Short mmCIF file of C-alpha atoms and ligand atoms in Angstrom, two decimals:
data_model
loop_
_atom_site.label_atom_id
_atom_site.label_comp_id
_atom_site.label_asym_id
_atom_site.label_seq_id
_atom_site.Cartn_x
_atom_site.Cartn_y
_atom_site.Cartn_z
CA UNK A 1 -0.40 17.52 -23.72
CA UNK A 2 -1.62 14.09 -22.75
CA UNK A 3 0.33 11.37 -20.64
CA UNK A 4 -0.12 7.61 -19.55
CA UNK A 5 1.38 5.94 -16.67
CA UNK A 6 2.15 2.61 -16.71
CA UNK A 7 2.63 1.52 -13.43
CA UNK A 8 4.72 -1.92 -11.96
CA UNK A 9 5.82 -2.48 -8.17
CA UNK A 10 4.54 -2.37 -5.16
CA UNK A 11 1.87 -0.17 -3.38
CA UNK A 12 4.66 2.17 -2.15
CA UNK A 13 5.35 2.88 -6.08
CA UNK A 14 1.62 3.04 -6.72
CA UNK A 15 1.87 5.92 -3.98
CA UNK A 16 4.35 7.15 -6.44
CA UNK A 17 2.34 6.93 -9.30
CA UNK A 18 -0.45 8.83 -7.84
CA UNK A 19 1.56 11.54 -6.51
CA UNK A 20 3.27 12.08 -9.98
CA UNK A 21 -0.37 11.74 -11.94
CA UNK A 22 -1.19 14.69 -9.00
CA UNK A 23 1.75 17.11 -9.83
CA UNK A 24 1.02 16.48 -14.02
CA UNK A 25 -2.89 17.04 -13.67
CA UNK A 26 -1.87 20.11 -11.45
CA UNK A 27 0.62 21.53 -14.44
CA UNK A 28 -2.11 20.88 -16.93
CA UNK A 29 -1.22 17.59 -18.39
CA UNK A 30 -4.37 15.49 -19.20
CA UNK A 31 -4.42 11.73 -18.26
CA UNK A 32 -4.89 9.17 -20.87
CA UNK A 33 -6.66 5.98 -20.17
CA UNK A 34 -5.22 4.99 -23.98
CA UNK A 35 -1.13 5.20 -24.94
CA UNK A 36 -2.12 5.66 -28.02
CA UNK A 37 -3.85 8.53 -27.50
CA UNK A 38 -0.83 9.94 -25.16
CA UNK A 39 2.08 12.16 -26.00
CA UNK A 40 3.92 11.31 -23.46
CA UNK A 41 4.19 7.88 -21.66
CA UNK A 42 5.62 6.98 -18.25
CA UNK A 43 6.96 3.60 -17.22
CA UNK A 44 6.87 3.86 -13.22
CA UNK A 45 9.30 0.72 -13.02
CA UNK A 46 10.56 -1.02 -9.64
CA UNK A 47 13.73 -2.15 -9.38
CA UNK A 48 13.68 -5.04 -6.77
CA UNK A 49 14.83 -8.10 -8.08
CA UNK A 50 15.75 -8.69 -11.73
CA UNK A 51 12.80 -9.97 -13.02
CA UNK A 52 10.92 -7.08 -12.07
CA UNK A 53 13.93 -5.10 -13.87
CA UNK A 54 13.55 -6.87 -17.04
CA UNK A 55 9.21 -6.52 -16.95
CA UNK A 56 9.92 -2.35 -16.64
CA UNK A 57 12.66 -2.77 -19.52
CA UNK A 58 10.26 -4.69 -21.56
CA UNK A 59 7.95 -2.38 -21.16
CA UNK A 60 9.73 0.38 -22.28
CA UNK A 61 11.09 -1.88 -25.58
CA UNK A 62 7.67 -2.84 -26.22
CA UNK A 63 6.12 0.89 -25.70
CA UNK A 64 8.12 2.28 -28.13
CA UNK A 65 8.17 -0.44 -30.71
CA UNK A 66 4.21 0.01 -30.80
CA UNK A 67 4.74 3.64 -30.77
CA UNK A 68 7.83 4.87 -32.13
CA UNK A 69 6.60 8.85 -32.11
CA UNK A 70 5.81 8.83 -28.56
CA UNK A 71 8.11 10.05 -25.64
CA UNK A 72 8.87 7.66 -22.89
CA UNK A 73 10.15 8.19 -19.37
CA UNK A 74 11.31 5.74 -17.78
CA UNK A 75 10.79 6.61 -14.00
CA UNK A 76 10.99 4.87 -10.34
CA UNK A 77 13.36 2.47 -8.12
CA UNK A 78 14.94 0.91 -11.72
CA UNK A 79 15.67 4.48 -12.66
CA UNK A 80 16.94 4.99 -8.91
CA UNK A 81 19.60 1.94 -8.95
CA UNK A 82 20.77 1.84 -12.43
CA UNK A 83 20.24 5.22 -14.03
CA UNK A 84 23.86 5.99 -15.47
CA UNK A 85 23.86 2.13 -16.94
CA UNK A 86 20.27 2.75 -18.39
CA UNK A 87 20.89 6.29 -20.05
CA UNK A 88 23.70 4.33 -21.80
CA UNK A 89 21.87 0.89 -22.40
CA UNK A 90 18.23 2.17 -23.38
CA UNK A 91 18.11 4.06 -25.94
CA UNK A 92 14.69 3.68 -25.78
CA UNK A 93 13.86 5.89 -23.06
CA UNK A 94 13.74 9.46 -23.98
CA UNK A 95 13.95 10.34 -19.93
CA UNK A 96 14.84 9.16 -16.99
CA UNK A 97 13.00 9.61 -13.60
CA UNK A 98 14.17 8.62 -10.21
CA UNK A 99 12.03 8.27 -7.17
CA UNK A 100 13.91 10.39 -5.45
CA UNK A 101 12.94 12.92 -7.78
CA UNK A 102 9.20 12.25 -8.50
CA UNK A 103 8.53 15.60 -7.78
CA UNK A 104 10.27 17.28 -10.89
CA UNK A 105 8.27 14.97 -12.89
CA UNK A 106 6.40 17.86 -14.69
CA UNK A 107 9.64 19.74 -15.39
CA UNK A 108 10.90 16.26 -16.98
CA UNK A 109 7.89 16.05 -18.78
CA UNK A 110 7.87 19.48 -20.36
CA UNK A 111 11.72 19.41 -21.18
CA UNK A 112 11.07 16.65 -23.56
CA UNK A 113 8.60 18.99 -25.70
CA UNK A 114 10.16 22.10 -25.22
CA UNK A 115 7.26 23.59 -23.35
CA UNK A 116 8.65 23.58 -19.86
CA UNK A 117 9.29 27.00 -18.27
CA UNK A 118 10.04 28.41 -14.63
CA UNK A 119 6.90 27.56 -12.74
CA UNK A 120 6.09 28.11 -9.03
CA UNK A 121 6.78 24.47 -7.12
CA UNK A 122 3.27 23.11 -6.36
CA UNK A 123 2.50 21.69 -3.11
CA UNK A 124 -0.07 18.58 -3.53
CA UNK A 125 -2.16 17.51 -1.03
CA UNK A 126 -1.46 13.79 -0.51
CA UNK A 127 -5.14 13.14 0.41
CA UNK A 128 -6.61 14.46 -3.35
CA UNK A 129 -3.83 12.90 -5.38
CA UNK A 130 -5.71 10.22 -8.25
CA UNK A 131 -6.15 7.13 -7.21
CA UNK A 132 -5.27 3.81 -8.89
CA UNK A 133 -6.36 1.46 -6.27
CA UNK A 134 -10.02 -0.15 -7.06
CA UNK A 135 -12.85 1.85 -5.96
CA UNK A 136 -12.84 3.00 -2.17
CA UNK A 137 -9.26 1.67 -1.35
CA UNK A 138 -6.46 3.75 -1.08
CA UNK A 139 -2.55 3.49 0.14
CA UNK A 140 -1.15 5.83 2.89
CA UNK A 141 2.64 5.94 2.77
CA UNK A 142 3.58 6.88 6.37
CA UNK A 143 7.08 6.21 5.65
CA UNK A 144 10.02 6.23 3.04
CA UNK A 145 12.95 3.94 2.85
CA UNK A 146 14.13 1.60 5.48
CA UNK A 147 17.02 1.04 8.20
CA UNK A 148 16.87 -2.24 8.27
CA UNK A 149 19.81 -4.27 6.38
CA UNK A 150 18.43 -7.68 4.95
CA UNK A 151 21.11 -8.85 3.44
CA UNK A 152 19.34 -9.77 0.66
CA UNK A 153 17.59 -6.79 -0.33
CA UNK A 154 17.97 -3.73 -2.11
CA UNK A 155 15.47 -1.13 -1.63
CA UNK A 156 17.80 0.50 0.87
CA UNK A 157 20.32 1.35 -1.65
CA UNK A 158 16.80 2.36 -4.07
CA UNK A 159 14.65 4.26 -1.40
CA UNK A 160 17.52 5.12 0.98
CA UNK A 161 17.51 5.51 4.89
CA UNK A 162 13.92 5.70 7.12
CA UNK A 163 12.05 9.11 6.42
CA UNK A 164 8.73 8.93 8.54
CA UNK A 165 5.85 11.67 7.66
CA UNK A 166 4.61 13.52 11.09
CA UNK A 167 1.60 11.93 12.86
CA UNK A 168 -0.31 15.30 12.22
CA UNK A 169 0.45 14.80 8.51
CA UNK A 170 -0.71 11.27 8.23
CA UNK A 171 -3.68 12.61 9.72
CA UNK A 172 -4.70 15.33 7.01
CA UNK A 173 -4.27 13.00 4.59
CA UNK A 174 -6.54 10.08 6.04
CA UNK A 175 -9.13 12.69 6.74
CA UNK A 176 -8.71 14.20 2.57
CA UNK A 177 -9.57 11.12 2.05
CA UNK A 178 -12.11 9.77 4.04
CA UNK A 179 -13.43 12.96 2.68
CA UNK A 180 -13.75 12.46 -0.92
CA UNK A 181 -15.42 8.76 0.75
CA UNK A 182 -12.34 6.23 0.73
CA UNK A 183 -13.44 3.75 2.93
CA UNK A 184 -10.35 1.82 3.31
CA UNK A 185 -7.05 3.14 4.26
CA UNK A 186 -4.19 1.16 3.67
CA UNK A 187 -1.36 2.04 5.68
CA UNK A 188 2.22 1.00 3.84
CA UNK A 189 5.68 1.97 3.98
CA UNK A 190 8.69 -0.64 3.46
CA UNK A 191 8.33 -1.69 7.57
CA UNK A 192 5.47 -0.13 9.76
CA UNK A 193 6.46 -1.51 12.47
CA UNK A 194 9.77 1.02 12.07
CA UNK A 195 7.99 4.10 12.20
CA UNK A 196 8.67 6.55 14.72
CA UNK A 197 8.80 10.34 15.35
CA UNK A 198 11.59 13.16 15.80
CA UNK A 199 9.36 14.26 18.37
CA UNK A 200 7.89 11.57 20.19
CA UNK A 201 6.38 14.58 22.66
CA UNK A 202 4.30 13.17 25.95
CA UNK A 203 2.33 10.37 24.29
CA UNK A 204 4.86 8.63 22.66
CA UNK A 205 7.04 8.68 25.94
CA UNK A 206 4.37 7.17 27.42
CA UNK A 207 3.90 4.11 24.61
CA UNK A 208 6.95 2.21 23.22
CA UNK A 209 5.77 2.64 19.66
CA UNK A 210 4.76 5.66 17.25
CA UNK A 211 2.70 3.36 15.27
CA UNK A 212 0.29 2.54 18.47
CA UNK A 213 0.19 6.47 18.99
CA UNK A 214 -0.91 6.67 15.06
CA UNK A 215 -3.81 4.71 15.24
CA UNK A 216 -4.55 6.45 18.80
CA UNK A 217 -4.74 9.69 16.10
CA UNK A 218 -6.73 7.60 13.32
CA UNK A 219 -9.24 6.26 16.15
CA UNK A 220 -10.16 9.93 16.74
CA UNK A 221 -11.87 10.25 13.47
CA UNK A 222 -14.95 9.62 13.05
CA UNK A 223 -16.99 7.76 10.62
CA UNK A 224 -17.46 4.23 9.00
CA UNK A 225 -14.36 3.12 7.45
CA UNK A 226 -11.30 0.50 7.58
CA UNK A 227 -7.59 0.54 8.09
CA UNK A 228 -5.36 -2.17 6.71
CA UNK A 229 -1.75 -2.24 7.89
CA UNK A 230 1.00 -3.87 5.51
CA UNK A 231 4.34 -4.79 5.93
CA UNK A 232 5.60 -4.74 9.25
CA UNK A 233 9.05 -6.99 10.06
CA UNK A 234 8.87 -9.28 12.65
CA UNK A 235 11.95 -8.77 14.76
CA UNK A 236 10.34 -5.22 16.01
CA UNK A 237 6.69 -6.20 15.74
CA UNK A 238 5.01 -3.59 17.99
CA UNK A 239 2.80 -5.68 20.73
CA UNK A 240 1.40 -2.30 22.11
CA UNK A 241 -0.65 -1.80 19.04
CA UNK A 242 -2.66 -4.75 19.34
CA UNK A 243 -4.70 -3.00 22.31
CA UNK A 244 -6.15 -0.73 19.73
CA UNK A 245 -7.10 -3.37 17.31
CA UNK A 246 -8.84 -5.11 20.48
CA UNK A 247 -10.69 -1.87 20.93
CA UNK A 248 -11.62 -0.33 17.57
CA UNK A 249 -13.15 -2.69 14.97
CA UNK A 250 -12.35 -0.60 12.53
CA UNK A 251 -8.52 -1.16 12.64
CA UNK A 252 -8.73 -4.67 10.42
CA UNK A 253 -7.04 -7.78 12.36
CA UNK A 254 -5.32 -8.32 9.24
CA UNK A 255 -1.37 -8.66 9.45
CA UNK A 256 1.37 -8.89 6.69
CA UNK A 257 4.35 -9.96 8.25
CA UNK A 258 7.13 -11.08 6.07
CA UNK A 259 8.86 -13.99 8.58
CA UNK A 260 11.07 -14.73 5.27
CA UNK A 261 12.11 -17.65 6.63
CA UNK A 262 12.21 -20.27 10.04
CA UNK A 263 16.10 -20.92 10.53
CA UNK A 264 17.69 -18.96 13.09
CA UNK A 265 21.36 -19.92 11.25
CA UNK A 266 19.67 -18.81 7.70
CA UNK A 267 18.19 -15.60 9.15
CA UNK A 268 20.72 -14.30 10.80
CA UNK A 269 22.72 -14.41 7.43
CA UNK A 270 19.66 -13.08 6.10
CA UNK A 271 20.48 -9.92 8.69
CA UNK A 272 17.90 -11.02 10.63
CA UNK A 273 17.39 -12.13 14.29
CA UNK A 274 14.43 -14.48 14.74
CA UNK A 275 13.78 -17.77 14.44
CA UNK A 276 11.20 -20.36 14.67
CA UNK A 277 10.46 -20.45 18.09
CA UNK A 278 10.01 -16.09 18.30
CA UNK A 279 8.24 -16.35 15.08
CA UNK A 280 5.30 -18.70 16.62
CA UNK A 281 5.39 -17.29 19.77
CA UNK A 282 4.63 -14.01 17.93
CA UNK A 283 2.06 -15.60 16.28
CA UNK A 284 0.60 -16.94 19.39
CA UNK A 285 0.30 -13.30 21.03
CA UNK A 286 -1.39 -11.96 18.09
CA UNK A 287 -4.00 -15.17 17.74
CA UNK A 288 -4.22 -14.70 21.27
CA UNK A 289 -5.12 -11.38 21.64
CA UNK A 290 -7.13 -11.61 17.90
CA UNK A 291 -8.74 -15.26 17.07
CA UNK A 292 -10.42 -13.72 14.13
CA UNK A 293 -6.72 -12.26 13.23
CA UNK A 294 -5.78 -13.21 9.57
CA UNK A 295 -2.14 -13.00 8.58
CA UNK A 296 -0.19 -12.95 5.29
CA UNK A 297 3.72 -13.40 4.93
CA UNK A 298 6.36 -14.30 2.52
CA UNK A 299 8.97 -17.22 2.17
CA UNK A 300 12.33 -16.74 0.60
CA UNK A 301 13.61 -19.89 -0.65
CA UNK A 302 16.85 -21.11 -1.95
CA UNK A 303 19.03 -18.35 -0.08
CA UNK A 304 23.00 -18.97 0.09
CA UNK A 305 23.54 -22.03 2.47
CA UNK A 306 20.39 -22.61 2.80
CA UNK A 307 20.41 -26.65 3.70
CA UNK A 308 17.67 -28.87 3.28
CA UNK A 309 17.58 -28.88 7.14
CA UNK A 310 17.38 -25.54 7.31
CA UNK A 311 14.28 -25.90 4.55
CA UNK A 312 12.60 -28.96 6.52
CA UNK A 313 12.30 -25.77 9.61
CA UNK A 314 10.79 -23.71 7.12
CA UNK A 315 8.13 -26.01 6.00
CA UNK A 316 7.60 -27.21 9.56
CA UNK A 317 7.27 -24.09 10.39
CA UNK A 318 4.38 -23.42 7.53
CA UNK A 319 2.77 -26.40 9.22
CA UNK A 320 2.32 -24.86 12.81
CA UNK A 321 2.11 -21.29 11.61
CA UNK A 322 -0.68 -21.88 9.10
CA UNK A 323 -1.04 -18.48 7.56
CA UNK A 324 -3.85 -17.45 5.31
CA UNK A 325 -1.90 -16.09 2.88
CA UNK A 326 1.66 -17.03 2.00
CA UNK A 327 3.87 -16.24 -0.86
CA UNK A 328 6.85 -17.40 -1.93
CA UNK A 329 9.75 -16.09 -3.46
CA UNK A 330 13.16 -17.63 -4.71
CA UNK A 331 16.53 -15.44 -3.53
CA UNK A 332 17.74 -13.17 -6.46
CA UNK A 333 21.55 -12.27 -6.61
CA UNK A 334 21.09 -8.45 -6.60
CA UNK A 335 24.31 -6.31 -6.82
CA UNK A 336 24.97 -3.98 -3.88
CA UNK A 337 23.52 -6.63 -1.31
CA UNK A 338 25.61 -8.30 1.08
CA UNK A 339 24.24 -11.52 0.02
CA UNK A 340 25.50 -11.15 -3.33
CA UNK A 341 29.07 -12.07 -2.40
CA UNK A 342 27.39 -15.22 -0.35
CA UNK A 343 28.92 -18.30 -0.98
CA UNK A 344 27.53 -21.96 -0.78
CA UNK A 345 24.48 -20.57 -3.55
CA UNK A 346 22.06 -22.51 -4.08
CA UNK A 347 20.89 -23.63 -7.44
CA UNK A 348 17.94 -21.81 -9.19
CA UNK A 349 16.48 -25.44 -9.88
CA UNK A 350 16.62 -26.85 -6.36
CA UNK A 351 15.56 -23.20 -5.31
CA UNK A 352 12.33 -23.20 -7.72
CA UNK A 353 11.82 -26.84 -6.65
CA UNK A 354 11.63 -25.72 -3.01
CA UNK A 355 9.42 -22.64 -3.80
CA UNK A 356 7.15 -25.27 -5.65
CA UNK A 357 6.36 -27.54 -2.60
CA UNK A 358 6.06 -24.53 -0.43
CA UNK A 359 2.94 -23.46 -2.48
CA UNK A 360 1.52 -27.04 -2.86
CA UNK A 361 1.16 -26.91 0.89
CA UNK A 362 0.00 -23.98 0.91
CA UNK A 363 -2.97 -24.48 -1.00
CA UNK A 364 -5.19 -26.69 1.76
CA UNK A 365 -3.97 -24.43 4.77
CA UNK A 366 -5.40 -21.42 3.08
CA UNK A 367 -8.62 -23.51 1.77
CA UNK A 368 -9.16 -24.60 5.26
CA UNK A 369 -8.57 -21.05 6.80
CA UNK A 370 -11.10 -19.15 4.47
CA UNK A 371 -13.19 -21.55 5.30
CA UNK A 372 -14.17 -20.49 9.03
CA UNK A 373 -15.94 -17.29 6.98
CA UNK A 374 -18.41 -19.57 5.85
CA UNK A 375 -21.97 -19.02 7.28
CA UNK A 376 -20.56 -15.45 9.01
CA UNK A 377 -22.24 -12.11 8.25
CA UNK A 378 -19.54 -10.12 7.75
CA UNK A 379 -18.41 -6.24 5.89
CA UNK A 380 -18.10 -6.58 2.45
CA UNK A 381 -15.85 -3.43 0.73
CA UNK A 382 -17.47 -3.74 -3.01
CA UNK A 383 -15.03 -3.14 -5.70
CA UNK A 384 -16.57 -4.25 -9.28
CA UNK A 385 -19.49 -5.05 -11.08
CA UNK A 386 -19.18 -8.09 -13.13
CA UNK A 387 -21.64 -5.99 -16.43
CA UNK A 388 -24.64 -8.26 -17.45
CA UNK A 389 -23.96 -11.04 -14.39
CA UNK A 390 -25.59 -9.82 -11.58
CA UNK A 391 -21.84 -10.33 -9.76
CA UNK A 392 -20.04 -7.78 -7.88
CA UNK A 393 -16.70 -8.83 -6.93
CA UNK A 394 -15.64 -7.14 -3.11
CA UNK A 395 -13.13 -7.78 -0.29
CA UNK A 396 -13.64 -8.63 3.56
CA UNK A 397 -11.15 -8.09 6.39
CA UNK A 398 -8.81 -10.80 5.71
CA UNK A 399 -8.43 -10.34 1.96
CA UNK A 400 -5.98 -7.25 1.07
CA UNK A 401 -5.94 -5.32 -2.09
CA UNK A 402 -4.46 -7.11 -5.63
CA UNK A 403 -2.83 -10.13 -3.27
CA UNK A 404 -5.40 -12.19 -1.37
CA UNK A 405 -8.72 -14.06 -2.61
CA UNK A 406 -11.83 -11.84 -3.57
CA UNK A 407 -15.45 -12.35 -2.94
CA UNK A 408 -18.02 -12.77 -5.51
CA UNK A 409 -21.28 -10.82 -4.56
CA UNK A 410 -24.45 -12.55 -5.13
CA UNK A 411 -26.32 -9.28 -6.27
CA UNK A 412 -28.62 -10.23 -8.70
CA UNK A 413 -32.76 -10.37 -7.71
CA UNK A 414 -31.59 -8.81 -4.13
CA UNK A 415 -32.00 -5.56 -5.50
CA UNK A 416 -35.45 -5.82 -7.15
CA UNK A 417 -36.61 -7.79 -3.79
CA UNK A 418 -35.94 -6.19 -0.94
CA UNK A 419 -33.21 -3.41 -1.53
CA UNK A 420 -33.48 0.17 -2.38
CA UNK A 421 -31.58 0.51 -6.27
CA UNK A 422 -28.25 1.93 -5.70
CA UNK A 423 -27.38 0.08 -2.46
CA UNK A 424 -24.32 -1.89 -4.16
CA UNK A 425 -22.08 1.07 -4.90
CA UNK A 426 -19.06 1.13 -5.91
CA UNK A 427 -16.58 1.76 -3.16
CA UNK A 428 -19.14 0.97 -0.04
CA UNK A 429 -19.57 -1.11 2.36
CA UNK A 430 -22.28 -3.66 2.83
CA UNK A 431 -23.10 -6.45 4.67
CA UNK A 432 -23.06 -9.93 3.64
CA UNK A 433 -23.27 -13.52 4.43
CA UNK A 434 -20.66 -15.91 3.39
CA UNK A 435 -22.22 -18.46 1.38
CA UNK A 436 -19.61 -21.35 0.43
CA UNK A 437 -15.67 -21.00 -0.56
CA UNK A 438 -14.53 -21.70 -4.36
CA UNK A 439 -11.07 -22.25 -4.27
CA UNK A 440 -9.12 -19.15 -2.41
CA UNK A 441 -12.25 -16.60 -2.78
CA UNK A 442 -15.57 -16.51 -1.18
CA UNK A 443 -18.42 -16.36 -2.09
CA UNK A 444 -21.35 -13.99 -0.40
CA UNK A 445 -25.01 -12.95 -0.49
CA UNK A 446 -26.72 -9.71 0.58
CA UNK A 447 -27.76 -9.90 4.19
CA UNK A 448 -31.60 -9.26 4.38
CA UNK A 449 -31.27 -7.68 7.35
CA UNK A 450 -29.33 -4.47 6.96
CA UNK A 451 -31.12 -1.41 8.99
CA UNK A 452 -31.05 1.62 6.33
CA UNK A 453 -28.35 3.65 8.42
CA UNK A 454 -26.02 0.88 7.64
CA UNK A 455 -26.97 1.44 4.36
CA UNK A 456 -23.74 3.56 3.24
S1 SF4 B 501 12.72 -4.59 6.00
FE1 SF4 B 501 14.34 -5.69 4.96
S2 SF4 B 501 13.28 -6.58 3.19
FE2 SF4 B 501 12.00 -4.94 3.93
S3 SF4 B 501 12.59 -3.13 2.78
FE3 SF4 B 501 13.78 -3.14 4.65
S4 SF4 B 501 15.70 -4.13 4.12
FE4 SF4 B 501 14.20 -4.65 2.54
#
């Protein structure tokens, strides 16, 4: 039987994804690049705010409009929230999948043809589960679920309280795949900078955080690689981690913080306890300790009281802050949250209109901060080959996987010149100089200098 996943959410679903595409391989299902040439497909949907809601409905709808023989699961965090309303509502779906229950996806599967019978439980390595991320990138969940209560959010009530995965676990994994040559590992979970241990045992006594005694783990590894670490909230950023950054080039200074907003009044409603002045001082340590440090957050605009005081903070605070990546997002009323009972909403209009100007200013701070890579020879991960252009497209430090800028890769006549064929692979890592910036992305040339044991 053949399958096709069609994946939406974040990199903790991709995670998901994988780990179901691992357990179907496993039972004998074969992958399909093409629904059409699928039996079954699966709609991996998030459930986050309600737009993302409708785009995994809509895919369903449209799924089995184009292909009204086919069986569709619907699986993920939509499936998590709202299953009892959805077996009733979509009719569509011939299953339903939560991600609390990824792991009985092959049982699901087989119940739907008749073919499933009592099979021994399978135990998948995390480290050799299929990949979806672009060539020699890959996410490392560390964690599930979260303890912290934003008022506006809901993957609490979706992905439930904080599970962390042991150290020594974590561990296996990165080296699986380091292994099969991943040379980026993206650590994720919904807040890193939450993770801890049942048994913190003599190191972690010794450090405040678990995280910091992680990347003491990772740093024992050897080998040529990258780690990226996403997501971590800034009321409990872990300072102590920093140290290792300092010390081990191959832990990226690359920081997603999500600040969500600037007003102390608007984020303690939010369930939160900073404000402006923590947030920059924060900022400050990191820039201190890292000046090449590059930092990515989100903005939630138009949140229940939220004044246009409280908004001129927020867009002072963009000023002084000057990230190099920002997005924005506009508060979504999402049942189960304590800020859908919130009064003094905010209109979607003014809310949009806010988001707007947020991302106009944006624009020249992030210009202006990609532009101190220009005229640096830096590591370039290569991800694509644009056919019949001599372009590769690739990522440096400060550019994280499907959300930041790229850089284009100035491969053609380099190779005929000077380089060994085969030295832009797929998945490696090569050296580069930044030649100019064209809009958000940069653009890069092969370094002629390269000695061939950096040739990887
Ligand atoms: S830290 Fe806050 S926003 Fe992030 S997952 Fe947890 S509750 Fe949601």
């Amino acid at each position: 039987m053949r399958y096709f996943m069609d994946p939406f959410g974040c990199a903790k679903n991709q995670v998901d994804a994988e780990t179901m595409l691992a357990l179907l391989n496993d039972a004998g299902w074969i992958p399909s690049d093409d629904p059409g040439g699928a039996d079954l497909i699966i709609v991996n949907s998030c459930g986050f705010i309600e737009t993302a809601k409708q785009e995994s409905i809509n895919a369903v709808l449209a799924w089995k409009k184009q292909y009204p023989e086919k069986k569709i699961i619907l699986a993920g965090c939509l499936t998590e929230c709202c299953r009892a309303e959805l077996k009733e509502s979509l009719g569509e779906a011939d299953g339903f999948l939560g991600c609390s229950d990824l792991d009985r996806i092959v049982k699901k599967a087989d119940e739907l043809f008749g073919t499933y019978y009592e099979k021994p439980d399978t135990v998948i390595r995390a480290g050799y589960r299929p990949l979806l991320s672009f060539p020699g990138s890959a996410y490392v969940k560390i964690s599930e679920g979260c303890n912290n209560r934003c008022s506006f959010c809901t993957i609490p009530q979706i992905r439930g309280p904080l599970r962390c995965r042991s150290i020594p676990d974590i561990i296996r994994e990165c080296k699986d795949l380091l292994t099969r040559g991943i040379k980026e590992l993206c650590l994720i979970g919904q807040d890193l900078a939450s993770f801890t241990q049942e048994n913190p045992g003599q190191k972690n006594a010794m450090r405040i955080s678990a995280l910091a005694v992680l990347l003491e783990e990772i740093a024992l590894l050897s080998g040529d690689f990258w780690v990226r670490l996403l997501y971590m909230h800034p009321d409990h950023f872990p300072l102590d981690i920093l140290d290792l950054i300092v010390k081990d080039s191959r832990f990226l200074p690359y920081f997603d913080i999500p600040f969500q907003h600037a007003s102390g009044r608007l984020l303690s409603l939010m369930g939160r306890s900073g404000d402006k002045t923590n947030y920059l001082r924060l900022l400050d340590t990191i820039r201190t300790r890292l000046p090449d440090a590059a930092i990515r957050s989100t903005f939630l605009t138009g949140f229940p009281g939220e004044t246009e005081e409280d908004f001129a903070m927020l867009l002072n605070f963009q000023e002084q802050a000057r990230f190099d990546w920002l997005g924005v997002f506009t508060w979504s009323r999402e049942e189960g949250t304590a800020a859908y009972s919130m009064k003094h909403r905010i209109s979607k209009k003014i809310a949009a209109r806010r988001k707007i100007l947020i991302e106009e200013r944006q624009i020249p701070i992030t210009e202006e901060n990609m532009n101190r890579f220009v005229g640096r020879n830096m590591d370039i991960l290569i991800e694509e080959e644009v056919k019949e252009s001599g372009l590769w497209l690739g990522r440096l430090f400060c550019q994280a996987p499907e959300v930041d800028g790229a850089t284009v890769i100035h491969g053609d006549g380099v190779i005929t010149d000077n380089f060994p064929q085969g030295l832009l692979k797929l998945g490696g890592i090569i050296r580069g100089t930044v030649l100019a910036r064209a809009g958000f992305d940069l653009e890069a040339g092969l370094c002629k200098l390269i000695p061939p044991d950096r040739l990887s």
